[in-house]
Short mmCIF file of C-alpha atoms and ligand atoms in Angstrom, two decimals:
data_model
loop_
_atom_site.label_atom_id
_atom_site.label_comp_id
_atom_site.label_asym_id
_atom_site.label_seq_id
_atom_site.Cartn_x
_atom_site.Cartn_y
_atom_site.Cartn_z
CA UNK A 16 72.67 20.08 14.25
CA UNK A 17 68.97 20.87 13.87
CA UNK A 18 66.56 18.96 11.39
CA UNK A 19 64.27 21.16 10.27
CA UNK A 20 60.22 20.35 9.69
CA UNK A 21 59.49 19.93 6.21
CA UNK A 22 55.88 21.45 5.28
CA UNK A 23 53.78 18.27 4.34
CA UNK A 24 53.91 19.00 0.42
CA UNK A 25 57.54 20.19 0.50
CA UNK A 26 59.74 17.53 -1.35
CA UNK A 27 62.35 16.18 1.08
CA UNK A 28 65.21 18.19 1.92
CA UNK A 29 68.78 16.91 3.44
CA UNK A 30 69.41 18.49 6.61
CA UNK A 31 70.36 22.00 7.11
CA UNK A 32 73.17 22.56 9.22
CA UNK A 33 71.85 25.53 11.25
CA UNK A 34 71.22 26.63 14.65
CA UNK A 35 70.50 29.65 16.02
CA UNK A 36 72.15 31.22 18.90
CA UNK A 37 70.90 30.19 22.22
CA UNK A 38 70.43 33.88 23.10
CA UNK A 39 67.54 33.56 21.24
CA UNK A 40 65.84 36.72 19.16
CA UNK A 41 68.49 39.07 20.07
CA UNK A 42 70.18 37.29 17.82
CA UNK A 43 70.59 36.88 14.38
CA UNK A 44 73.30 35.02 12.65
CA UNK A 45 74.59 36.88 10.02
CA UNK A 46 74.54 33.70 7.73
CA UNK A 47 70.75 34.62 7.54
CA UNK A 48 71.57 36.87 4.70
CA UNK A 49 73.99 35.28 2.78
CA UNK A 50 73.54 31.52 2.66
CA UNK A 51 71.23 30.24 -0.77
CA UNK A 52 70.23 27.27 1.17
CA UNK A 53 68.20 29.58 3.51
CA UNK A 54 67.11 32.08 1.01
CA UNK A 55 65.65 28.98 -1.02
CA UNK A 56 64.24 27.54 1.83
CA UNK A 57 62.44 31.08 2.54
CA UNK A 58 61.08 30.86 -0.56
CA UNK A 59 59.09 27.45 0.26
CA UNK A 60 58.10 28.41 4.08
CA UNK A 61 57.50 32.06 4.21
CA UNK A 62 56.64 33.32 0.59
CA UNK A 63 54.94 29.95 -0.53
CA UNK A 64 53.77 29.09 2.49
CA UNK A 65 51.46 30.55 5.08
CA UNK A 66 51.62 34.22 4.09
CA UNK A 67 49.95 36.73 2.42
CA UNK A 68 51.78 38.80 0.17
CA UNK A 69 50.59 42.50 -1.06
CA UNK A 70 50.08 41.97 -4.76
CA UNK A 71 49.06 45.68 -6.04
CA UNK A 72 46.28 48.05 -5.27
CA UNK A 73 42.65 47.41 -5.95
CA UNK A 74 43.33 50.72 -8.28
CA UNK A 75 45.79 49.43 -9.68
CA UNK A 76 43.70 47.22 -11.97
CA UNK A 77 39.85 49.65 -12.41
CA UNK A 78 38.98 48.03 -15.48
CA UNK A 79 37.53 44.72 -16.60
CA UNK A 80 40.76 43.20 -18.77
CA UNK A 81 43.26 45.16 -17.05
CA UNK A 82 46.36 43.10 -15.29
CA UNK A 83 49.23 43.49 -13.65
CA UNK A 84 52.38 41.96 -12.77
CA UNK A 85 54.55 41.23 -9.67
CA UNK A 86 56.12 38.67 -7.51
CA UNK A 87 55.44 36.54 -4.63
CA UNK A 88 59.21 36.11 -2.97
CA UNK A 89 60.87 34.98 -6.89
CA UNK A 90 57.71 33.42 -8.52
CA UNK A 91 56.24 35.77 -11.22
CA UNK A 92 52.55 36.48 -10.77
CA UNK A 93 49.53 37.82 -12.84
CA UNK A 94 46.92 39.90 -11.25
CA UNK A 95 43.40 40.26 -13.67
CA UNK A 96 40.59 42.12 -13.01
CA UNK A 97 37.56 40.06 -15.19
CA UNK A 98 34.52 41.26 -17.15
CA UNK A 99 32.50 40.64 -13.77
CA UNK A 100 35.12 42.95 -11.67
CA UNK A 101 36.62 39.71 -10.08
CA UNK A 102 40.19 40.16 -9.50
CA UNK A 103 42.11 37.02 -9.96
CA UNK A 104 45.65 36.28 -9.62
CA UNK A 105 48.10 33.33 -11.17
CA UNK A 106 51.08 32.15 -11.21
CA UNK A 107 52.65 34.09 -14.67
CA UNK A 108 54.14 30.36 -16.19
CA UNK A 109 52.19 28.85 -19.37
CA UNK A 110 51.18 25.75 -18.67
CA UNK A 111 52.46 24.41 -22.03
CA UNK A 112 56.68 25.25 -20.98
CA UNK A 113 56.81 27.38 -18.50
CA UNK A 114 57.18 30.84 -20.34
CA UNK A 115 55.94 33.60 -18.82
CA UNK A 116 53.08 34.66 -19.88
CA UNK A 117 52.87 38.52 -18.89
CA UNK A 118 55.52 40.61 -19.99
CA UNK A 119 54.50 43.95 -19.64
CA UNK A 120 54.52 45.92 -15.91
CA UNK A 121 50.54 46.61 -16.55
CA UNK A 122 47.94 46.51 -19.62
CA UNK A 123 44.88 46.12 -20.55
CA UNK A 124 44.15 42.84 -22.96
CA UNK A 125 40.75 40.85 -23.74
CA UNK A 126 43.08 37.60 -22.99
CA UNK A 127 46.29 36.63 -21.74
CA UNK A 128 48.02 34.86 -24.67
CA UNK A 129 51.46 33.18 -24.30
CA UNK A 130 53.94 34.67 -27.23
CA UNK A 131 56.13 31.28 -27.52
CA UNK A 132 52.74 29.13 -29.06
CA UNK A 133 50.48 31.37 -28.75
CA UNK A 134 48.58 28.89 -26.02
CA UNK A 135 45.68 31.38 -25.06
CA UNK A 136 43.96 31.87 -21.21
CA UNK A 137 41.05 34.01 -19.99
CA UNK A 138 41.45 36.43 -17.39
CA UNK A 139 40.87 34.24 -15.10
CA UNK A 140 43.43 31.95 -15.78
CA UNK A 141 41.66 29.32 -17.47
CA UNK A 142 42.75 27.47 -20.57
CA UNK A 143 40.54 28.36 -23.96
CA UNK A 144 42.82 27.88 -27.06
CA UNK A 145 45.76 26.08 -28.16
CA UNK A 146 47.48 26.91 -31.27
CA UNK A 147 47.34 24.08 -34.33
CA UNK A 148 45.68 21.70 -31.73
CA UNK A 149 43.88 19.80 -34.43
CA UNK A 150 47.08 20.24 -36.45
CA UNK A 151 47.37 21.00 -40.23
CA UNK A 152 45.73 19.10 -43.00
CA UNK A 153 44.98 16.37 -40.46
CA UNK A 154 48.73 15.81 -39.93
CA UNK A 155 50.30 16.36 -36.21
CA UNK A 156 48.37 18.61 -34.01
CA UNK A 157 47.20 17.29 -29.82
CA UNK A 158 46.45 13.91 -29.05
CA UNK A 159 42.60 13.25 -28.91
CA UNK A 160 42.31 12.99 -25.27
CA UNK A 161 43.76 16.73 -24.66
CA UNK A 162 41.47 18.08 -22.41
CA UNK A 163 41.66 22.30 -21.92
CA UNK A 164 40.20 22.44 -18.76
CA UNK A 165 43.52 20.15 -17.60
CA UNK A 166 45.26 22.87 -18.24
CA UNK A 167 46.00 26.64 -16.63
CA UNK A 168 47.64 29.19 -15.14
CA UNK A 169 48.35 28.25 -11.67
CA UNK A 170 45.90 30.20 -9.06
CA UNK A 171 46.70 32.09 -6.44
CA UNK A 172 44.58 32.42 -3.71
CA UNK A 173 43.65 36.41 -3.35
CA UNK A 174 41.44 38.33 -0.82
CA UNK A 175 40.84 42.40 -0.73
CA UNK A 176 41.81 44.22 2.43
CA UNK A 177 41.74 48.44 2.20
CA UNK A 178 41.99 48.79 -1.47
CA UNK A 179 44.89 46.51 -1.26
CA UNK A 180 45.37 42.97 -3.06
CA UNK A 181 46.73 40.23 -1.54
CA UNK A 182 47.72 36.70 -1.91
CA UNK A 183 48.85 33.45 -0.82
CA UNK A 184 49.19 30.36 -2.01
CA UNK A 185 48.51 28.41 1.29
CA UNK A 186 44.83 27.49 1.65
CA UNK A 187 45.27 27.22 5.72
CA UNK A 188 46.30 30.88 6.38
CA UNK A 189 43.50 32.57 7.86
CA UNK A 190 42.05 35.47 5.74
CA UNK A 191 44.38 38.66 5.95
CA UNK A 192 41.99 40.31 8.45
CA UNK A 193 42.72 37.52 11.01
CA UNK A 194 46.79 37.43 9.91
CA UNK A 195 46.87 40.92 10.63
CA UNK A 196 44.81 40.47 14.03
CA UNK A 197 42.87 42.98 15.68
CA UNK A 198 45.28 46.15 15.99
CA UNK A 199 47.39 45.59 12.96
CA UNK A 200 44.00 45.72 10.66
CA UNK A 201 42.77 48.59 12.85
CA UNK A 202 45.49 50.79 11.89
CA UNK A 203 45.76 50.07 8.58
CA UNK A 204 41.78 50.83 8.12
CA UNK A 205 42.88 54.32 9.94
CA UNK A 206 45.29 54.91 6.69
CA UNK A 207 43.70 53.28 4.18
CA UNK A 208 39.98 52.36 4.50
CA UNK A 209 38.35 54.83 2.50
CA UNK A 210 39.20 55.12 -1.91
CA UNK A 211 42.25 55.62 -2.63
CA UNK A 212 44.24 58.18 -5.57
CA UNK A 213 48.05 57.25 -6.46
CA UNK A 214 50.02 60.04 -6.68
CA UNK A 215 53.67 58.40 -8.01
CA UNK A 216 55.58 55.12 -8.40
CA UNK A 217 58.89 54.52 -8.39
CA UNK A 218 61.57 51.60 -7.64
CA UNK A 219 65.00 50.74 -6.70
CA UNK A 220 67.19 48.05 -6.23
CA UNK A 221 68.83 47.63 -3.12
CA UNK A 222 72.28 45.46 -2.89
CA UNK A 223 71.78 43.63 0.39
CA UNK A 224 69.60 40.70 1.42
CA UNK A 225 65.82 41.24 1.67
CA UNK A 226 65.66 40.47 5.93
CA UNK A 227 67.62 43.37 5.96
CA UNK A 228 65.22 45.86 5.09
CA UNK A 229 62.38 43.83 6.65
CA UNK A 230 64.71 45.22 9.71
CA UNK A 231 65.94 48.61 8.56
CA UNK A 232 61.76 49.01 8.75
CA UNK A 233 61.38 47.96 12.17
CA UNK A 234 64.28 49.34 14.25
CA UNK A 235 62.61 52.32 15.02
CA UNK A 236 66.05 52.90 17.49
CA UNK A 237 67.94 54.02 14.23
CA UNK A 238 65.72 56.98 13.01
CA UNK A 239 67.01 60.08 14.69
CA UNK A 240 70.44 58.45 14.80
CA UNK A 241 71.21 57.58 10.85
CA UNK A 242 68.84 59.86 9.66
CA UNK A 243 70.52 62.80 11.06
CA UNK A 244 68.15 65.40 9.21
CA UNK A 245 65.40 64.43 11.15
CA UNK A 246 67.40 66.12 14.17
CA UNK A 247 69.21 68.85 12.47
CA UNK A 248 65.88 70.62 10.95
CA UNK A 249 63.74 69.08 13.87
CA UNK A 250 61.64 67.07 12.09
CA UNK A 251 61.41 63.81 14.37
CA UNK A 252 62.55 62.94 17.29
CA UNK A 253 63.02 59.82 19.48
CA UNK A 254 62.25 61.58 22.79
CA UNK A 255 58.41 62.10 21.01
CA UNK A 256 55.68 61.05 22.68
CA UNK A 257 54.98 57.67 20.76
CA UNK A 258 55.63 53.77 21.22
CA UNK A 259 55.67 50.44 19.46
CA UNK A 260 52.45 47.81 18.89
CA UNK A 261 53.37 44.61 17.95
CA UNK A 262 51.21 41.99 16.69
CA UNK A 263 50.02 38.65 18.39
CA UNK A 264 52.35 36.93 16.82
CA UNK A 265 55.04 39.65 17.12
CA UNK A 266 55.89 39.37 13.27
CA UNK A 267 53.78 42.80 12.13
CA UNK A 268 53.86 45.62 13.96
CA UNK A 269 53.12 49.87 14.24
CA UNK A 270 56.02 52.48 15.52
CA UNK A 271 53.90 55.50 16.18
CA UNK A 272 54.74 58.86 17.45
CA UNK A 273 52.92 62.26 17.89
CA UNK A 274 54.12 65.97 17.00
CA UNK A 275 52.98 67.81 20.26
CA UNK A 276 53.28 71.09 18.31
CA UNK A 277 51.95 70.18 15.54
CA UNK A 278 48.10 69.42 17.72
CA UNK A 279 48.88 72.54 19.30
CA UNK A 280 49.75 74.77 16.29
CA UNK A 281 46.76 73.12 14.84
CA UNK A 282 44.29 74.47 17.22
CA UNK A 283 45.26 78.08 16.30
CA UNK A 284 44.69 77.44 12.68
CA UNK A 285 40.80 77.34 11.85
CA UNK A 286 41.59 76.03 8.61
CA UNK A 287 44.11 73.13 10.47
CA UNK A 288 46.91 73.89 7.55
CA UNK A 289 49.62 75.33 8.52
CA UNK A 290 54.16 75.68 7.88
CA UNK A 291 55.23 74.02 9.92
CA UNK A 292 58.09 76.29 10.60
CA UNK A 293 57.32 77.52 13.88
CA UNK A 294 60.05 74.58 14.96
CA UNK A 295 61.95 73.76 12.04
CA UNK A 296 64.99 75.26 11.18
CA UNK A 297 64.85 74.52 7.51
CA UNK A 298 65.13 77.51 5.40
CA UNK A 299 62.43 76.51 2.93
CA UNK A 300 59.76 75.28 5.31
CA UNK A 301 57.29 74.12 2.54
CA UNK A 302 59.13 70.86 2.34
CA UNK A 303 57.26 69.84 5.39
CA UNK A 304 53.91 72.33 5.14
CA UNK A 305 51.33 70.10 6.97
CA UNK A 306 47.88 69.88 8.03
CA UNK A 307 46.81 67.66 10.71
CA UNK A 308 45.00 64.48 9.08
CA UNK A 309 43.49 62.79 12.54
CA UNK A 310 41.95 63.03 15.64
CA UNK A 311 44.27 60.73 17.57
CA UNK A 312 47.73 62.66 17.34
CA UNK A 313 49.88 60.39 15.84
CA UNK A 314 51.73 62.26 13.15
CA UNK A 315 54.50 59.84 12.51
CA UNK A 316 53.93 55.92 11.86
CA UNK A 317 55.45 52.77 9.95
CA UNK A 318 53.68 50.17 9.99
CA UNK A 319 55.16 46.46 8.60
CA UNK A 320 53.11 43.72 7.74
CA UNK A 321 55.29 40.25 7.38
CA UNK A 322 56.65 39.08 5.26
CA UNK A 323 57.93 41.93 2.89
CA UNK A 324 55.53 45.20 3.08
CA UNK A 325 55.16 48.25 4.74
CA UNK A 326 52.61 51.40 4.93
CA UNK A 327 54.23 55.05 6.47
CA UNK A 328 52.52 57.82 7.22
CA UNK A 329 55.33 60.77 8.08
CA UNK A 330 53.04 63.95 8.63
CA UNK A 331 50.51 63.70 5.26
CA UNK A 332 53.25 61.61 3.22
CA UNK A 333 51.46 58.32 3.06
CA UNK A 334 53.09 55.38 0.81
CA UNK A 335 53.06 51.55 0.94
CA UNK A 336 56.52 50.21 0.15
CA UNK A 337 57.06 46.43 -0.71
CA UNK A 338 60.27 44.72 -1.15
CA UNK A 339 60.77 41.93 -3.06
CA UNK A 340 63.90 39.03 -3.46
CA UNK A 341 65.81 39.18 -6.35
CA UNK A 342 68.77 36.67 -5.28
CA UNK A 343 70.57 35.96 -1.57
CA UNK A 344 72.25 39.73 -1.95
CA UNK A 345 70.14 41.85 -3.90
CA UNK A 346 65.85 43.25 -3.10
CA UNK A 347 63.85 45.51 -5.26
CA UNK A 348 62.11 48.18 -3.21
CA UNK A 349 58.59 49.09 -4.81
CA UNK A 350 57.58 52.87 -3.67
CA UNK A 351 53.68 53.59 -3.79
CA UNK A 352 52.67 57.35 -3.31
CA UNK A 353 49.38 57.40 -1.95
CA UNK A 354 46.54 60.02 -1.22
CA UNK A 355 43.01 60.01 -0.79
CA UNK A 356 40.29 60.56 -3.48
CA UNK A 357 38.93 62.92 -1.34
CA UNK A 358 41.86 65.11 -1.34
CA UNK A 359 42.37 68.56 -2.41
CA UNK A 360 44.43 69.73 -5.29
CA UNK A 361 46.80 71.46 -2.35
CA UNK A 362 46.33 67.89 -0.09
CA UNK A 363 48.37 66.22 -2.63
CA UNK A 364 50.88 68.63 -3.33
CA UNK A 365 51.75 68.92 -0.23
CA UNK A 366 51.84 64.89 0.33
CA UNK A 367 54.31 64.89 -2.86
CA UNK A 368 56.27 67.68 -1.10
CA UNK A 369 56.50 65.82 1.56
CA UNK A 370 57.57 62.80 -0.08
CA UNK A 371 60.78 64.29 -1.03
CA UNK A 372 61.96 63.35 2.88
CA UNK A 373 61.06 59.70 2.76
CA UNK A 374 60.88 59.19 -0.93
CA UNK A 375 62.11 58.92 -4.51
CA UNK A 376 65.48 60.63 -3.62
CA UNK A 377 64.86 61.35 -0.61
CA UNK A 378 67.04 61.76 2.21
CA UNK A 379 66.00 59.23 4.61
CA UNK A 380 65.00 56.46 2.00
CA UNK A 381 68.60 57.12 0.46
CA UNK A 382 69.95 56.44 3.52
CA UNK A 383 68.14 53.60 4.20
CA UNK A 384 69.43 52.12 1.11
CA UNK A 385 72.75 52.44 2.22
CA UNK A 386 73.14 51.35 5.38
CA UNK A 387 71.43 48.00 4.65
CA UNK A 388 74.12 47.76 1.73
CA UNK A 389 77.05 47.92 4.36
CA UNK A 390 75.42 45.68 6.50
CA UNK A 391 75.32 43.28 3.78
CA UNK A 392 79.11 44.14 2.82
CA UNK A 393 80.51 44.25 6.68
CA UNK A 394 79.07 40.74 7.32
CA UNK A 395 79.16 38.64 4.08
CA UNK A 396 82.35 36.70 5.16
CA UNK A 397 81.67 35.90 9.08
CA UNK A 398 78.76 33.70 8.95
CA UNK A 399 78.89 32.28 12.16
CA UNK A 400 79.27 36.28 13.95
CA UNK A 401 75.89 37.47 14.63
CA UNK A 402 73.64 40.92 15.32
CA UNK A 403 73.03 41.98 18.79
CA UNK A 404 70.26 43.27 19.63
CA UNK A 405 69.47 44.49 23.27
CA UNK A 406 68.20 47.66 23.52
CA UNK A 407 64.97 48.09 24.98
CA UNK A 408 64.87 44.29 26.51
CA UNK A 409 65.57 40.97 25.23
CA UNK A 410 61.91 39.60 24.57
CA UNK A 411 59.73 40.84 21.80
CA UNK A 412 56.58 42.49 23.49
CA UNK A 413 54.22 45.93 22.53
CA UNK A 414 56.17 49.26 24.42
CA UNK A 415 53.41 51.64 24.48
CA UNK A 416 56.02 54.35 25.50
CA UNK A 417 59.34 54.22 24.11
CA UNK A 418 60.69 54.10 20.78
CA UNK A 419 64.43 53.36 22.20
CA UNK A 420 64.01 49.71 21.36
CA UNK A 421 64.73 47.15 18.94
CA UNK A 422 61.62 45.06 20.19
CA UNK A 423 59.67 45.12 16.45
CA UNK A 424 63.33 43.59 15.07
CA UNK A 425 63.34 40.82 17.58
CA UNK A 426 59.55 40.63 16.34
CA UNK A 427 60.44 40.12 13.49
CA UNK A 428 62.66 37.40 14.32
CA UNK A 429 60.59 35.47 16.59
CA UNK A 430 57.91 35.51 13.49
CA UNK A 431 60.68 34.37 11.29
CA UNK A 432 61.87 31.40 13.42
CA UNK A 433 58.26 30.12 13.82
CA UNK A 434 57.12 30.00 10.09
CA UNK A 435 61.04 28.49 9.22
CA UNK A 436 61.09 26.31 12.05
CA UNK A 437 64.13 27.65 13.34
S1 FES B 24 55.36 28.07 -23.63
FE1 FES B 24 53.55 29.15 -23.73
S2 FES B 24 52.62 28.45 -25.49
FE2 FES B 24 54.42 27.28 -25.40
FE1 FE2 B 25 65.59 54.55 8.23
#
């Protein structure tokens, strides 16, 4: 039996009768994804505790008055942008009973006003009016000592990184720069440092628990295997020159791999845009039309960032995907298309054509939403079996050379274990 550390303002929990394997991070008991004790507790450590969640895109939210609204793990959340261009972000709950506060996706309002009693709060979260407070022909209304500025939306703790929002509500995480550490951040500035145009939305939900895809994302071992079209019309594949970079504390990481022939078709093309038919064998080639975006190579890349996002960039199809709980069993998966502003009118057609591989409907993403689903249905009723997970070692370190390897998904694990206290 294992006790497990209780943060210092979590309220006191009974034991949880858990232990993990002692194989360690090849490992993972399949209990992980079923048990609610575990899921609840995931939502105390990881998603309200120390880390930083994507909230939406600085463009998301251009104009002074203009919110939106997602999650962090199950709690509903409120990101503003104020008359002084401060973004802030809060927990979407009235202070008055709880309602939430928000019920659109995205608008643009001069205040956020609760519709059960119309309690009223600035963009920033703050208290200003309360309906009837002095009450009605001096009969009823707040007691004399009600104080507004008592009273808000609960704030969350945000900081900008690449046109992308984030927050936390831990104030001893380090800022996201320093959570991402040195070649995490690096990468993402190489996709996403400069202003940014979105080019299509979309969601699904996917019927399996959320660790699952926070997997599916790193086990870079599966790609050419499940995703069989990669091989068939040689789009991708695993003997690439490319490799794996893991973070310091193994949780984030980068599977990269470059296209030889796409550098060296490049070179013959003064304008660098070219089909990339020369070695497909698909019989309309524009699907994957191409032009070659940096000077480094790398032409394929998934990057995750823990707990629950991730940014690809498959050729010029660049999107940040973000997956959020919805239950023990169940995930939405948020699709972002991106480009740059910068681009040209042909750029981003040919980034939405080439989202139709790893996007809305797309073969691999469709995939992907399967085969986490019969995960989740081959495991539900053995929760003491576990994973096994080998290949490519049995510690999770950086392999500069091999994408054979399921060292990002024991990563992953050893990340999970230390913010749990597994
Ligand atoms: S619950 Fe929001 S005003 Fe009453
Ligand atoms: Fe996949």
């Amino acid at each position: 039996m294992l006790t497990t550390p209780q943060p210092s303002s979590a309220p006191a929990r009974p034991e949880l009768d858990f232990k993990w394997p002692a194989e360690g991070i090849t490992r993972a008991p399949y209990r992980l994804f079923t048990d609610p004790e575990i899921y609840q507790l995931e939502q105390e450590r990881i998603f309200r505790g120390r880390s930083w969640n994507f909230l939406c895109l600085d463009v998301d939210i251009p104009k002074a008055g203009d919110y939106r609204t997602t999650t962090i793990g199950e709690t509903p959340v409120i990101v503003t942008r104020d008359h002084d261009g401060e973004v802030h972000a809060m927990v979407n709950r009235c202070a008055h009973k709880g309602a939430l506060v928000c019920l659109k996706k995205q608008d643009n309002v001069a205040n956020l006003t609760c519709v059960y009693h119309a309690w009223n709060y600035g963009l920033d979260g703050q208290l200003k009016g309360v309906a009837f407070r002095n009450g009605l022909r001096g009969q009823g209304g707040m007691p004399s000592d009600f104080d507004v500025a008592k009273h808000r939306l609960q704030p969350i703790r945000t900081e900008k990184f690449c046109g992308m929002i984030f927050g936390t509500f831990s104030e001893q995480v380090e800022n996201v720069e320093a959570y991402l550490g040195a070649d995490m951040a690096q990468f993402i500035k190489r996709n996403l440092d400069r202003p940014l145009r979105v080019l299509g939305t979309h969601s699904q939900t996917i019927h399996n628990n959320w660790k699952l895809y926070a997997e599916n994302l790193r086990d870079s071992y599966h790609a050419t295997l499940l995703h069989t079209f990669y091989t068939t019309f040689k789009v991708n594949r695993l003997d690439m020159d490319g490799g794996i970079i893991l973070s310091d504390e193994k949780w984030h990481h980068v599977s990269f791999a470059r296209r030889a022939k796409l550098q060296e078709a490049a070179e013959y093309s003064e304008a660098k845009v070219h089909s990339a038919s020369y070695e497909s064998a698909l019989e309309g080639p524009g699907l994957l039309e191409a032009w070659e975006e940096f000077d480094d190579g790398i032409t394929h890349s998934i990057q995750t960032v823990f707990p629950n996002m991730c940014i690809q960039f498959t050729l010029n199809s660049l999107a940040i995907r973000f997956f959020a709980p919805k239950g023990v069993d169940k995930t939405e998966l948020f699709w972002i298309y991106l480009g740059y502003d910068r681009d040209s009118e042909e750029q981003s057609q040919m980034r939405i054509m080439q989202s139709n591989l790893t996007g809305a409907a797309g073969l691999v993403s469709l995939e992907d939403g399967c085969i986490n689903e019969f995960v989740q249905r081959g495991t539900r009723n053995d929760p003491e079996c576990a994973s096994f997970m080998e290949m490519g070692g049995r510690v999770a370190e950086s392999e500069k050379n091999s994408r054979a390897t399921e060292t990002a998904v024991r990563g992953f694990w050893q990340g999970y274990r230390g913010i749990m206290g597994f």
